[in-house]
Coordinates of C-alpha atoms (C1' of nucleotides) in Angstrom, one line a residue:
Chain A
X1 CA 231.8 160.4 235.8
X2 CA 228.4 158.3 236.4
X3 CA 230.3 155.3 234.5
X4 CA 233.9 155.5 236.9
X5 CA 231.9 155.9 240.5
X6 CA 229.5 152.6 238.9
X7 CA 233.0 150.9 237.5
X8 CA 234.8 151.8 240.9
X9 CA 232.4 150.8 243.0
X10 CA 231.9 147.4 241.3
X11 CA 235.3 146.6 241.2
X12 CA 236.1 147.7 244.9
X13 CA 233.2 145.0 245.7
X14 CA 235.9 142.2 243.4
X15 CA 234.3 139.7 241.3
X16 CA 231.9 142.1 239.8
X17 CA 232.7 143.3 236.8
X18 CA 231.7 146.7 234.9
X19 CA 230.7 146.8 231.5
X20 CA 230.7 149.9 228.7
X21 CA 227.0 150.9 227.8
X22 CA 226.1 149.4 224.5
X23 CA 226.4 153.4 223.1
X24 CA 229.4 153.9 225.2
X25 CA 231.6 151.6 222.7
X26 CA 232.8 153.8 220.2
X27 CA 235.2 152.7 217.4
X28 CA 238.1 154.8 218.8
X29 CA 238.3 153.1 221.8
X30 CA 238.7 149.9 220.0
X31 CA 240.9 150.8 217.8
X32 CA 243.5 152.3 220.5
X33 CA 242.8 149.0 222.9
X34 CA 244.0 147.2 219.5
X35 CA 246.7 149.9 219.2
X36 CA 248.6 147.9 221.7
X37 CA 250.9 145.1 221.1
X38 CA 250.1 143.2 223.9
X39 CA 246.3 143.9 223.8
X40 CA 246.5 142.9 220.0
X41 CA 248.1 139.5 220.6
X42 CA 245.3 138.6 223.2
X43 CA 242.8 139.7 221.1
X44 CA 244.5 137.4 218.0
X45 CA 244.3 134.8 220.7
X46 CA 241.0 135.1 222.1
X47 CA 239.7 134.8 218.3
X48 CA 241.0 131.7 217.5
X49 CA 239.3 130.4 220.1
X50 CA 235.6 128.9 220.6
X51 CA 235.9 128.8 224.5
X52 CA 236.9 130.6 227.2
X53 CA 240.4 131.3 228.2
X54 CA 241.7 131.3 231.3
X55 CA 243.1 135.2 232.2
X56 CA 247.0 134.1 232.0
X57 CA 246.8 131.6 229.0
X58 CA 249.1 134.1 227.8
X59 CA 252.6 134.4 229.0
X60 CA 253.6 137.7 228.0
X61 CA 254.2 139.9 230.4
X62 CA 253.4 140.1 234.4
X63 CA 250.5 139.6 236.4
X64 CA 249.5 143.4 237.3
X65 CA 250.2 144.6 233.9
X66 CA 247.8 141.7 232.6
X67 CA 245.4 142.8 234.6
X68 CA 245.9 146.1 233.4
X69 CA 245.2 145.3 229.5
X70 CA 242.4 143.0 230.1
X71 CA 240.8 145.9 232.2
X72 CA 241.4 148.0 229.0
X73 CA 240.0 145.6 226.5
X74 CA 236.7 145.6 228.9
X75 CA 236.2 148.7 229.2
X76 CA 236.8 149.4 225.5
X77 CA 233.6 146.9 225.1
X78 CA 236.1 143.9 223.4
X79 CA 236.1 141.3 226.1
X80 CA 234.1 139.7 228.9
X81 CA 235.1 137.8 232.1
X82 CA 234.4 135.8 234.5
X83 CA 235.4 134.3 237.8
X84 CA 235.2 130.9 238.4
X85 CA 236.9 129.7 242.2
X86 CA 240.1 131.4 242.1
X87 CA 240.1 131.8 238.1
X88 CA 239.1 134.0 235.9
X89 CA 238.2 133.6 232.6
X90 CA 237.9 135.9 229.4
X91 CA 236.5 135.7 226.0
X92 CA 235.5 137.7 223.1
X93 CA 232.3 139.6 222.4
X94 CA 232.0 139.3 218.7
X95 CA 228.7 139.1 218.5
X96 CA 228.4 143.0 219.9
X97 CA 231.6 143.7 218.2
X98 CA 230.4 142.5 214.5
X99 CA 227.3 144.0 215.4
X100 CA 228.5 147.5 216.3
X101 CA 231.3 147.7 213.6
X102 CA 231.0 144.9 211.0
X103 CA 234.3 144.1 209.2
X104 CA 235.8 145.9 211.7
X105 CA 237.6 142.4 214.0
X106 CA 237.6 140.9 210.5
X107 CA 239.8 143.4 209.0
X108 CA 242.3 143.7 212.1
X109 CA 242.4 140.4 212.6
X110 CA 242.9 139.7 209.0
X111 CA 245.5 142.2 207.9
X112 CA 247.7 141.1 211.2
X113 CA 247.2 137.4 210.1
X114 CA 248.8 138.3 206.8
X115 CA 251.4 140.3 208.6
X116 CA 252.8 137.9 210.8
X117 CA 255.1 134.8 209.5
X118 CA 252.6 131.7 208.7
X119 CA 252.0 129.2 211.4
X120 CA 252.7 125.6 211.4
Chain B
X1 CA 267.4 157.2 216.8
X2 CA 268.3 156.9 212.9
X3 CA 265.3 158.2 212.0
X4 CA 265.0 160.7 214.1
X5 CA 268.0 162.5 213.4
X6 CA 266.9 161.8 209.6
X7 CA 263.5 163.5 210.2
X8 CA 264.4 166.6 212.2
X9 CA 267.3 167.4 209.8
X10 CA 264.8 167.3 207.3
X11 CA 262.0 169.3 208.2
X12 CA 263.8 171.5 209.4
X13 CA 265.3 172.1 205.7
X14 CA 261.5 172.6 205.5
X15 CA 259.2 171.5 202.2
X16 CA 261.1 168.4 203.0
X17 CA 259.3 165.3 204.7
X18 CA 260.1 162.1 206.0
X19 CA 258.3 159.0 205.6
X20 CA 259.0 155.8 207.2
X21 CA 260.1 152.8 205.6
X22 CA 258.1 150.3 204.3
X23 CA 259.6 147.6 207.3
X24 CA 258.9 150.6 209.9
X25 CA 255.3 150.4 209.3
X26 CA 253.1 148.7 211.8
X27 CA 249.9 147.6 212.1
X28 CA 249.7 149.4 215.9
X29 CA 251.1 152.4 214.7
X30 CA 248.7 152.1 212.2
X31 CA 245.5 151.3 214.8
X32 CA 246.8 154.1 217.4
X33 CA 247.3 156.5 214.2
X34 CA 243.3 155.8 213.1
X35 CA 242.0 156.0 217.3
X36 CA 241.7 159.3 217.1
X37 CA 238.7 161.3 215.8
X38 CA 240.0 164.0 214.5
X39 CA 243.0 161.8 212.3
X40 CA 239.7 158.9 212.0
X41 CA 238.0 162.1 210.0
X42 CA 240.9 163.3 208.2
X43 CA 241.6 159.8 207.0
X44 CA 237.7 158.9 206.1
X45 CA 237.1 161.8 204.2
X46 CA 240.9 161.2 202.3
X47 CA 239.4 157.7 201.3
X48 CA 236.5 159.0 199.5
X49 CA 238.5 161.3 197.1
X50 CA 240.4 160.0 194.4
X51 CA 242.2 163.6 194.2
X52 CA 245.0 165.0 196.7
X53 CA 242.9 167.3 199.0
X54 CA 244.7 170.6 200.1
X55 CA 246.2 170.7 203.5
X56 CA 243.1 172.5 205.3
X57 CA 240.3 170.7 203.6
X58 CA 238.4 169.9 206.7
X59 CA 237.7 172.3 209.4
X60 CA 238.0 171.0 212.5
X61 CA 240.5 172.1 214.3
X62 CA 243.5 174.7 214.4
X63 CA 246.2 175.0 212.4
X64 CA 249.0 173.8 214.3
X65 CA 247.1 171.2 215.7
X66 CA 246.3 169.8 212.0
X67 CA 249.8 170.3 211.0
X68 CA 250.4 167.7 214.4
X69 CA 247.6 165.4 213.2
X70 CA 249.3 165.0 209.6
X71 CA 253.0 164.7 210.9
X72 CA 250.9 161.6 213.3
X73 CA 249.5 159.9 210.0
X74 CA 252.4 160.7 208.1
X75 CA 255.2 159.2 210.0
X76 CA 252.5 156.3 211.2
X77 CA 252.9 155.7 206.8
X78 CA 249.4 156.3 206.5
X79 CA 249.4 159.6 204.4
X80 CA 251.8 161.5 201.7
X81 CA 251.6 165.3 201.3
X82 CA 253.7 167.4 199.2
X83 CA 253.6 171.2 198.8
X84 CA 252.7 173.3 195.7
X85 CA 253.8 176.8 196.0
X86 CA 252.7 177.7 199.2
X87 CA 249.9 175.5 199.7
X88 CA 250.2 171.9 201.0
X89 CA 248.3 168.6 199.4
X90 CA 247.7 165.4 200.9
X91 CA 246.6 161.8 200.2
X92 CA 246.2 158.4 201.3
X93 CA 248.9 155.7 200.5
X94 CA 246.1 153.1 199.8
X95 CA 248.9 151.1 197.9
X96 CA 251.1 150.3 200.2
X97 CA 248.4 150.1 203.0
X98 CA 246.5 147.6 201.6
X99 CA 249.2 145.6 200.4
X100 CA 251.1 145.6 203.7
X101 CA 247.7 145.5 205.5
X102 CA 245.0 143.8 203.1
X103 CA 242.1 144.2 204.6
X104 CA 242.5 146.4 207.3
X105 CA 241.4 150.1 206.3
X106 CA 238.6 148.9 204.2
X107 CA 237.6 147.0 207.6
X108 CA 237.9 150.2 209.5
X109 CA 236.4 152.5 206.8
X110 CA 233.5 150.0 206.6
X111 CA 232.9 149.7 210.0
X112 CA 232.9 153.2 210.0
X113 CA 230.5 154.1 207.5
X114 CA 228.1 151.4 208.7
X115 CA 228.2 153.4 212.3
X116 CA 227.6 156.8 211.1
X117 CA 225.0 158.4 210.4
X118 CA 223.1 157.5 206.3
X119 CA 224.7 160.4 204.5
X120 CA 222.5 162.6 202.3
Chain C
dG1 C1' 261.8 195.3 198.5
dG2 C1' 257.4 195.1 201.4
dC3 C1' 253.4 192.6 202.7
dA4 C1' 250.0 189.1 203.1
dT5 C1' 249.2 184.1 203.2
dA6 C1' 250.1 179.1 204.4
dG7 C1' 252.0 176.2 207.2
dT8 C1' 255.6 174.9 210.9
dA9 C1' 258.6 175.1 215.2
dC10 C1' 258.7 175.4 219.8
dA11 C1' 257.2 175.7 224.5
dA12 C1' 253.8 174.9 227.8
dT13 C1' 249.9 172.7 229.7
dA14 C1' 247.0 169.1 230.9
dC15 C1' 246.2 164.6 230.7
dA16 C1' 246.5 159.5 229.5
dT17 C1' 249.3 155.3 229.2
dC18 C1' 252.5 151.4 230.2
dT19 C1' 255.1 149.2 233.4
dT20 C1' 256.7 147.6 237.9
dG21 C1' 256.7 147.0 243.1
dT22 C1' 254.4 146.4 247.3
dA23 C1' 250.5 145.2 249.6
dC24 C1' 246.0 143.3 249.8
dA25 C1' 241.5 140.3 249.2
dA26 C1' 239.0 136.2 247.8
dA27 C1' 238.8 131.4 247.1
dA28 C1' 240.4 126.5 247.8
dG29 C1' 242.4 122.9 250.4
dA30 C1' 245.0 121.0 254.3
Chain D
dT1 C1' 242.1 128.1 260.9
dC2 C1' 246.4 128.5 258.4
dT3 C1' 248.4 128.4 254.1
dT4 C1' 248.7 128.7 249.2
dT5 C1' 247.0 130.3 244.9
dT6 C1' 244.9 133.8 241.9
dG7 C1' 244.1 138.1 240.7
dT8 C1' 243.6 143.3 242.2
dA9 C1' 244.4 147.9 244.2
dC10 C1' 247.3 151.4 244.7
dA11 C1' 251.2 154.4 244.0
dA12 C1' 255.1 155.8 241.5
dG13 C1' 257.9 156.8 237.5
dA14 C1' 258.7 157.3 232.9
dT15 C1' 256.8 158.3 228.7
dG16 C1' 253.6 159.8 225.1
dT17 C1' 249.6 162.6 223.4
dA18 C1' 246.3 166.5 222.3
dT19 C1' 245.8 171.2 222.3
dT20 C1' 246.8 176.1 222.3
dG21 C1' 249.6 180.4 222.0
dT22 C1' 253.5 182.8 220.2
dA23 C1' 257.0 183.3 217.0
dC24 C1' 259.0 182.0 212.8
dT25 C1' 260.0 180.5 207.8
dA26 C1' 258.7 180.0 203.0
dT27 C1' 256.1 181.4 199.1
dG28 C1' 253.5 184.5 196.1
dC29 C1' 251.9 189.0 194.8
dC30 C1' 252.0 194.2 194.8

DNA sequence: GGCATAGTACAATACATCTTGTACAAAAGA
DNA sequence: TCTTTTGTACAAGATGTATTGTACTATGCC
């Protein structure tokens, strides 16, 4: 209600960005934006990674439906963004993330990791 | 497909259930099985019993809709129940979960418990 | 057998989600 | 300014989910 008219307005403005409340980030909405094939292998991504990536480092699947998952990954209180020009730029928030739920990226992260074939 | 036609035949024999095999369990079915509160709850309190717990140990929602939260955990590969006369037990598979997923349900469990409230 | 209890099946509702197509806005560069 | 690039907004369709009500089956006990 208050959080969608402040998240629609924002985003009908472009280039500004809504955020979840620090006591709006629950643990069920991270584990259902994880929940999510796509959202998972960004995430994976995003990890391994000091900086900033640029929104379509991944080629995975099309623009829109990029757009869709990183806006569900924001609002679930995993990622931030940012525009820079014409690009946009995401990253993790672990520090909120270990914060909020500790062990919690760790233990994803970790059990996919040990999933998946080994890398080169 | 298969599996369906495996699983309906066999619950509708009744006292029967289907589990999925050890290659059909995924770590999303997994994360989308554990985002919601009510299966989050059934699945937290599992963990702290070394026992099978009967099939309405926790009171927090109907019937049915309980019996729909199991089949959810159950065919995600996360729980095993088995009937006894006519009441119904149920318990964690915390073998094969954390050797298909090291890791990962202690990661959520923890992150869990560290978000809740201190318990008595 | 008759009856109560435990859990399921099924249908219906309401709602969320993933994906794609079309159209648009914002920035950069000529 | 015109054009290209980058990402969004919006709508539509297909699909999945959570919940409840009604009816049923299976078991145990009298």
């Amino acid at each position: 209600m208050t959080n969608e008219t402040i998240a629609t307005a924002a985003e009908t403005a472009h280039r500004e960005l809504w955020y979840p409340e620090r006591e709006d980030i629950t643990i069920y909405g991270i584990l259902a934006a994880l929940s999510d094939p796509t959202r998972l292998e960004i995430v994976r991504t995003l990890a391994r990674h000091e900086e900033r990536c640029p929104f379509d480092f991944l080629d995975i699947t099309s623009k829109q439906n990029l757009t869709h998952h990183f806006k569900v990954l924001r609002e679930a209180g995993l990622i931030k963004s940012r525009y820079e020009g014409r690009k946009k730029f995401v990253w993790l928030r672990r520090d909120v993330l270990d914060e909020l739920f500790p062990g919690l990226l760790d233990g994803v992260l970790g059990a996919l990791d040990a999933t998946s074939e080994p890398r080169p």
